[in-house]
CSV table of N, CA and C in Angstrom, one decimal:
chain,number,residue,atom,x,y,z
P,9,MET,N,0.9,-1.2,0.0
P,9,MET,CA,0.0,0.0,0.0
P,9,MET,C,0.9,1.2,0.0
P,10,THR,N,0.6,2.2,-0.8
P,10,THR,CA,1.4,3.4,-0.9
P,10,THR,C,0.6,4.6,-0.4
P,11,VAL,N,1.3,5.7,-0.1
P,11,VAL,CA,0.7,7.0,0.2
P,11,VAL,C,0.8,7.9,-1.0
P,12,GLU,N,-0.3,8.5,-1.3
P,12,GLU,CA,-0.3,9.4,-2.5
P,12,GLU,C,-0.8,10.8,-2.1
P,13,LEU,N,-0.2,11.8,-2.7
P,13,LEU,CA,-0.6,13.2,-2.5
P,13,LEU,C,-1.2,13.7,-3.8
P,14,GLN,N,-2.2,14.6,-3.7
P,14,GLN,CA,-2.8,15.2,-4.9
P,14,GLN,C,-2.0,16.5,-5.1
P,15,VAL,N,-1.4,16.6,-6.2
P,15,VAL,CA,-0.7,17.8,-6.7
P,15,VAL,C,-1.3,18.2,-8.0
P,16,ALA,N,-0.8,19.3,-8.6
P,16,ALA,CA,-1.3,19.8,-9.8
P,16,ALA,C,-1.4,18.8,-10.9
P,17,GLN,N,-0.4,17.9,-11.0
P,17,GLN,CA,-0.3,16.9,-12.0
P,17,GLN,C,-1.2,15.7,-11.8
P,18,GLY,N,-1.8,15.6,-10.6
P,18,GLY,CA,-2.6,14.4,-10.3
P,18,GLY,C,-2.1,13.8,-9.0
P,19,TRP,N,-2.3,12.5,-8.8
P,19,TRP,CA,-1.9,11.8,-7.6
P,19,TRP,C,-0.4,11.4,-7.7
P,20,LEU,N,0.4,11.8,-6.7
P,20,LEU,CA,1.8,11.5,-6.7
P,20,LEU,C,2.1,10.5,-5.6
P,21,THR,N,2.7,9.4,-5.9
P,21,THR,CA,3.1,8.4,-4.9
P,21,THR,C,4.4,9.0,-4.2
P,22,VAL,N,4.3,9.0,-2.8
P,22,VAL,CA,5.4,9.6,-2.1
P,22,VAL,C,6.2,8.5,-1.3
P,23,CYS,N,5.5,7.4,-0.8
P,23,CYS,CA,6.2,6.4,-0.1
P,23,CYS,C,5.3,5.2,0.2
P,24,GLU,N,5.8,4.2,0.7
P,24,GLU,CA,5.0,3.0,1.2
P,24,GLU,C,4.4,3.4,2.5
P,25,LEU,N,3.2,3.0,2.7
P,25,LEU,CA,2.5,3.3,4.0
P,25,LEU,C,3.3,2.7,5.1
P,26,SER,N,3.9,1.5,4.9
P,26,SER,CA,4.7,0.8,6.0
P,26,SER,C,5.9,1.6,6.3
P,27,SER,N,6.4,2.5,5.5
P,27,SER,CA,7.6,3.3,5.8
P,27,SER,C,7.3,4.4,6.8
P,28,LEU,N,6.0,4.7,7.0
P,28,LEU,CA,5.7,5.8,8.0
P,28,LEU,C,5.5,5.2,9.4
P,29,ILE,N,6.0,5.9,10.4
P,29,ILE,CA,5.9,5.5,11.8
P,29,ILE,C,5.0,6.5,12.4
P,30,PRO,N,3.9,6.0,13.1
P,30,PRO,CA,3.0,7.0,13.8
P,30,PRO,C,3.8,7.9,14.7
P,31,GLY,N,3.5,9.1,14.6
P,31,GLY,CA,4.2,10.1,15.5
P,31,GLY,C,5.4,10.7,14.9
P,32,ARG,N,5.8,10.2,13.8
P,32,ARG,CA,7.0,10.8,13.1
P,32,ARG,C,6.7,11.1,11.7
P,33,GLY,N,7.2,12.2,11.1
P,33,GLY,CA,7.0,12.6,9.8
P,33,GLY,C,8.1,12.3,8.8
P,34,VAL,N,7.8,12.4,7.6
P,34,VAL,CA,8.8,12.4,6.5
P,34,VAL,C,8.6,13.6,5.6
P,35,ALA,N,9.6,14.0,5.0
P,35,ALA,CA,9.5,15.1,4.0
P,35,ALA,C,9.5,14.5,2.6
P,36,ALA,N,8.7,15.1,1.7
P,36,ALA,CA,8.6,14.7,0.4
P,36,ALA,C,8.8,15.9,-0.5
P,37,LEU,N,9.7,15.7,-1.5
P,37,LEU,CA,9.9,16.7,-2.5
P,37,LEU,C,8.9,16.6,-3.6
P,38,LEU,N,8.2,17.7,-3.9
P,38,LEU,CA,7.1,17.6,-4.9
P,38,LEU,C,7.6,18.2,-6.2
P,39,PRO,N,6.9,17.8,-7.3
P,39,PRO,CA,7.3,18.2,-8.6
P,39,PRO,C,7.5,19.7,-8.8
P,40,ASP,N,6.8,20.6,-8.1
P,40,ASP,CA,7.0,22.0,-8.2
P,40,ASP,C,8.2,22.6,-7.4
P,41,GLY,N,8.9,21.7,-6.7
P,41,GLY,CA,10.1,22.1,-5.9
P,41,GLY,C,9.7,22.4,-4.5
P,42,SER,N,8.4,22.4,-4.1
P,42,SER,CA,8.0,22.6,-2.7
P,42,SER,C,8.1,21.2,-2.0
P,43,GLN,N,7.9,21.3,-0.7
P,43,GLN,CA,8.0,20.1,0.1
P,43,GLN,C,6.8,19.9,0.9
P,44,ALA,N,6.4,18.6,1.2
P,44,ALA,CA,5.3,18.3,2.0
P,44,ALA,C,5.8,17.5,3.2
P,45,ALA,N,5.2,17.7,4.3
P,45,ALA,CA,5.5,16.8,5.5
P,45,ALA,C,4.3,15.8,5.6
P,46,VAL,N,4.7,14.5,5.6
P,46,VAL,CA,3.7,13.5,5.6
P,46,VAL,C,3.7,12.7,6.9
P,47,PHE,N,2.6,12.4,7.4
P,47,PHE,CA,2.4,11.8,8.7
P,47,PHE,C,1.4,10.7,8.6
P,48,VAL,N,1.4,9.8,9.6
P,48,VAL,CA,0.4,8.8,9.7
P,48,VAL,C,0.0,8.6,11.2
P,49,ASP,N,-1.3,8.5,11.5
P,49,ASP,CA,-1.6,8.4,12.9
P,49,ASP,C,-1.7,6.9,13.3
P,50,ARG,N,-2.0,6.6,14.5
P,50,ARG,CA,-1.9,5.2,15.0
P,50,ARG,C,-3.0,4.3,14.3
P,51,ALA,N,-4.1,5.0,13.8
P,51,ALA,CA,-5.1,4.2,13.0
P,51,ALA,C,-4.7,4.0,11.6
P,52,GLY,N,-3.6,4.5,11.2
P,52,GLY,CA,-3.1,4.3,9.8
P,52,GLY,C,-3.6,5.4,8.8
P,53,ARG,N,-4.2,6.5,9.4
P,53,ARG,CA,-4.7,7.6,8.5
P,53,ARG,C,-3.6,8.5,8.2
P,54,PRO,N,-3.3,8.8,6.9
P,54,PRO,CA,-2.2,9.7,6.5
P,54,PRO,C,-2.7,11.1,6.5
P,55,TYR,N,-1.7,12.0,6.7
P,55,TYR,CA,-1.9,13.5,6.6
P,55,TYR,C,-0.7,14.1,5.9
P,56,ALA,N,-1.0,15.2,5.2
P,56,ALA,CA,0.1,15.9,4.5
P,56,ALA,C,-0.1,17.4,4.6
P,57,ILE,N,0.9,18.1,5.0
P,57,ILE,CA,0.9,19.6,5.1
P,57,ILE,C,2.2,20.1,4.5
P,58,GLY,N,2.2,21.4,4.2
P,58,GLY,CA,3.5,21.9,3.7
P,58,GLY,C,4.6,21.8,4.8
P,59,ASN,N,5.8,21.5,4.3
P,59,ASN,CA,6.9,21.3,5.3
P,59,ASN,C,7.5,22.5,5.8
P,60,GLN,N,7.2,23.7,5.2
P,60,GLN,CA,7.9,24.9,5.6
P,60,GLN,C,7.2,25.6,6.8
P,61,ASP,N,8.0,25.8,7.9
P,61,ASP,CA,7.5,26.5,9.0
P,61,ASP,C,7.3,28.0,8.7
P,62,PRO,N,6.0,28.5,8.7
P,62,PRO,CA,5.8,29.9,8.2
P,62,PRO,C,6.5,30.9,9.2
P,63,PHE,N,6.8,30.6,10.4
P,63,PHE,CA,7.4,31.5,11.3
P,63,PHE,C,8.9,31.7,11.2
P,64,THR,N,9.5,30.6,10.7
P,64,THR,CA,11.0,30.7,10.5
P,64,THR,C,11.5,30.6,9.1
P,65,GLY,N,10.6,30.0,8.2
P,65,GLY,CA,11.0,29.8,6.8
P,65,GLY,C,11.7,28.5,6.6
P,66,ALA,N,12.0,27.8,7.7
P,66,ALA,CA,12.8,26.5,7.6
P,66,ALA,C,11.8,25.4,7.2
P,67,HIS,N,12.3,24.5,6.4
P,67,HIS,CA,11.6,23.3,6.0
P,67,HIS,C,11.8,22.2,7.1
P,68,VAL,N,11.0,22.3,8.2
P,68,VAL,CA,11.3,21.4,9.3
P,68,VAL,C,10.0,20.7,9.9
P,69,LEU,N,8.8,21.0,9.4
P,69,LEU,CA,7.6,20.5,10.1
P,69,LEU,C,7.6,19.0,10.1
P,70,SER,N,8.2,18.4,9.1
P,70,SER,CA,8.2,16.9,9.1
P,70,SER,C,9.0,16.3,10.3
P,71,ARG,N,9.8,17.2,10.9
P,71,ARG,CA,10.6,16.8,12.1
P,71,ARG,C,9.9,17.1,13.4
P,72,GLY,N,8.7,17.7,13.3
P,72,GLY,CA,8.0,18.1,14.5
P,72,GLY,C,7.4,17.0,15.4
P,73,LEU,N,7.0,17.4,16.5
P,73,LEU,CA,6.3,16.5,17.5
P,73,LEU,C,4.9,16.4,17.2
P,74,VAL,N,4.3,15.2,17.1
P,74,VAL,CA,2.9,15.0,16.8
P,74,VAL,C,2.1,14.8,18.1
P,75,GLY,N,0.9,15.4,18.2
P,75,GLY,CA,0.1,15.2,19.3
P,75,GLY,C,-1.4,15.4,18.9
P,76,THR,N,-2.2,15.6,19.9
P,76,THR,CA,-3.6,15.9,19.7
P,76,THR,C,-4.0,17.0,20.6
P,77,ALA,N,-5.0,17.9,20.1
P,77,ALA,CA,-5.5,18.9,21.0
P,77,ALA,C,-7.0,19.0,20.6
P,78,GLY,N,-7.9,18.7,21.6
P,78,GLY,CA,-9.3,18.7,21.4
P,78,GLY,C,-9.7,17.6,20.4
P,79,GLY,N,-9.0,16.5,20.4
P,79,GLY,CA,-9.3,15.4,19.5
P,79,GLY,C,-8.7,15.6,18.1
P,80,ARG,N,-8.1,16.7,17.8
P,80,ARG,CA,-7.5,16.9,16.5
P,80,ARG,C,-6.0,16.7,16.5
P,81,PRO,N,-5.5,16.0,15.4
P,81,PRO,CA,-4.1,15.8,15.4
P,81,PRO,C,-3.3,17.1,15.0
P,82,PHE,N,-2.2,17.3,15.5
P,82,PHE,CA,-1.4,18.4,15.2
P,82,PHE,C,0.1,18.0,15.2
P,83,VAL,N,0.9,18.9,14.5
P,83,VAL,CA,2.4,18.8,14.6
P,83,VAL,C,2.9,20.1,15.2
P,84,ALA,N,3.8,20.0,16.1
P,84,ALA,CA,4.4,21.2,16.7
P,84,ALA,C,5.8,21.4,16.0
P,85,SER,N,6.0,22.6,15.5
P,85,SER,CA,7.3,22.9,14.9
P,85,SER,C,8.5,22.6,15.8
P,86,PRO,N,9.5,21.9,15.3
P,86,PRO,CA,10.7,21.7,16.2
P,86,PRO,C,11.4,22.9,16.6
P,87,LEU,N,11.2,24.1,16.0
P,87,LEU,CA,11.9,25.3,16.2
P,87,LEU,C,11.3,26.1,17.3
P,88,LEU,N,10.1,26.7,17.0
P,88,LEU,CA,9.5,27.6,17.9
P,88,LEU,C,8.2,27.0,18.6
P,89,LYS,N,7.9,25.8,18.2
P,89,LYS,CA,6.9,25.0,18.9
P,89,LYS,C,5.4,25.4,18.5
P,90,GLN,N,5.2,26.2,17.5
P,90,GLN,CA,3.8,26.5,17.1
P,90,GLN,C,3.2,25.2,16.6
P,91,ARG,N,1.9,25.0,16.9
P,91,ARG,CA,1.2,23.8,16.5
P,91,ARG,C,0.4,24.0,15.3
P,92,PHE,N,0.4,23.0,14.4
P,92,PHE,CA,-0.4,23.1,13.2
P,92,PHE,C,-1.3,21.9,13.1
P,93,ASP,N,-2.6,22.2,12.9
P,93,ASP,CA,-3.6,21.1,12.7
P,93,ASP,C,-3.3,20.4,11.5
P,94,LEU,N,-3.2,19.0,11.6
P,94,LEU,CA,-2.8,18.2,10.4
P,94,LEU,C,-4.0,18.1,9.4
P,95,GLU,N,-5.2,18.4,9.8
P,95,GLU,CA,-6.3,18.3,8.9
P,95,GLU,C,-6.6,19.6,8.1
P,96,SER,N,-6.5,20.7,8.8
P,96,SER,CA,-6.8,22.0,8.2
P,96,SER,C,-5.5,22.8,7.9
P,97,GLY,N,-4.4,22.6,8.5
P,97,GLY,CA,-3.2,23.4,8.3
P,97,GLY,C,-3.2,24.6,9.2
P,98,ARG,N,-4.3,24.9,9.9
P,98,ARG,CA,-4.4,26.1,10.7
P,98,ARG,C,-3.4,26.0,11.9
P,99,CYS,N,-2.8,27.1,12.2
P,99,CYS,CA,-1.9,27.2,13.4
P,99,CYS,C,-2.8,27.3,14.6
P,100,LEU,N,-2.6,26.5,15.6
P,100,LEU,CA,-3.4,26.5,16.8
P,100,LEU,C,-3.0,27.6,17.7
P,101,ASP,N,-1.8,28.2,17.5
P,101,ASP,CA,-1.3,29.3,18.4
P,101,ASP,C,-1.4,30.7,17.7
P,102,ASP,N,-1.8,30.8,16.5
P,102,ASP,CA,-1.9,32.1,15.8
P,102,ASP,C,-3.0,31.9,14.7
P,103,GLU,N,-4.1,32.4,15.0
P,103,GLU,CA,-5.3,32.3,14.1
P,103,GLU,C,-5.1,32.7,12.7
P,104,GLU,N,-4.1,33.6,12.4
P,104,GLU,CA,-3.9,34.2,11.1
P,104,GLU,C,-2.9,33.4,10.3
P,105,THR,N,-2.4,32.4,10.8
P,105,THR,CA,-1.4,31.6,10.1
P,105,THR,C,-1.9,30.2,9.7
P,106,VAL,N,-1.6,29.8,8.5
P,106,VAL,CA,-2.1,28.6,8.0
P,106,VAL,C,-1.0,28.0,7.1
P,107,VAL,N,-0.8,26.7,7.1
P,107,VAL,CA,0.1,26.0,6.2
P,107,VAL,C,-0.7,25.2,5.2
P,108,ARG,N,-0.2,25.0,4.0
P,108,ARG,CA,-0.9,24.3,3.0
P,108,ARG,C,-1.2,22.9,3.4
P,109,THR,N,-2.4,22.3,3.1
P,109,THR,CA,-2.6,20.9,3.3
P,109,THR,C,-2.8,20.3,1.9
P,110,TYR,N,-2.5,19.0,1.9
P,110,TYR,CA,-2.7,18.3,0.6
P,110,TYR,C,-3.7,17.1,0.8
P,111,PRO,N,-4.6,17.0,-0.2
P,111,PRO,CA,-5.4,15.7,-0.2
P,111,PRO,C,-4.4,14.5,-0.2
P,112,VAL,N,-4.7,13.6,0.6
P,112,VAL,CA,-3.8,12.4,0.7
P,112,VAL,C,-4.7,11.2,0.8
P,113,ARG,N,-4.2,10.1,0.2
P,113,ARG,CA,-4.9,8.8,0.2
P,113,ARG,C,-3.9,7.7,0.2
P,114,THR,N,-4.4,6.5,0.5
P,114,THR,CA,-3.6,5.3,0.3
P,114,THR,C,-4.1,4.6,-0.9
P,115,ALA,N,-3.2,3.9,-1.5
P,115,ALA,CA,-3.6,3.1,-2.7
P,115,ALA,C,-2.9,1.7,-2.7
P,116,VAL,N,-3.6,0.8,-3.2
P,116,VAL,CA,-3.0,-0.6,-3.2
P,116,VAL,C,-1.9,-0.6,-4.2
P,117,THR,N,-0.7,-1.2,-3.8
P,117,THR,CA,0.4,-1.3,-4.7
P,117,THR,C,0.2,-2.4,-5.7
P,118,SER,N,0.4,-2.2,-6.9
P,118,SER,CA,0.2,-3.2,-7.9
P,118,SER,C,1.4,-4.1,-8.1
């Protein structure tokens, strides 16, 4: 089973689902040169958000700490610790800041 992100060109395979460890992210280089941070929760549900921390400009969100707040999964930036909702991309610590989210799905490997 693979993890795929929807990008401008269609669905892009980024890795095997078995390569993802719940609570840890991986960075994926996208065709347009941007990066996505890809996560999976303990139920096996994948998430993908932009990898660039909007507060520092560093591409580090894939290295962040994963947790939940109010039942919603988030990742906390490893630099300044702002938390980003993995479903909406909304910063939980600054209402005006949002990171990009990507539609993500799993697909059976042929």
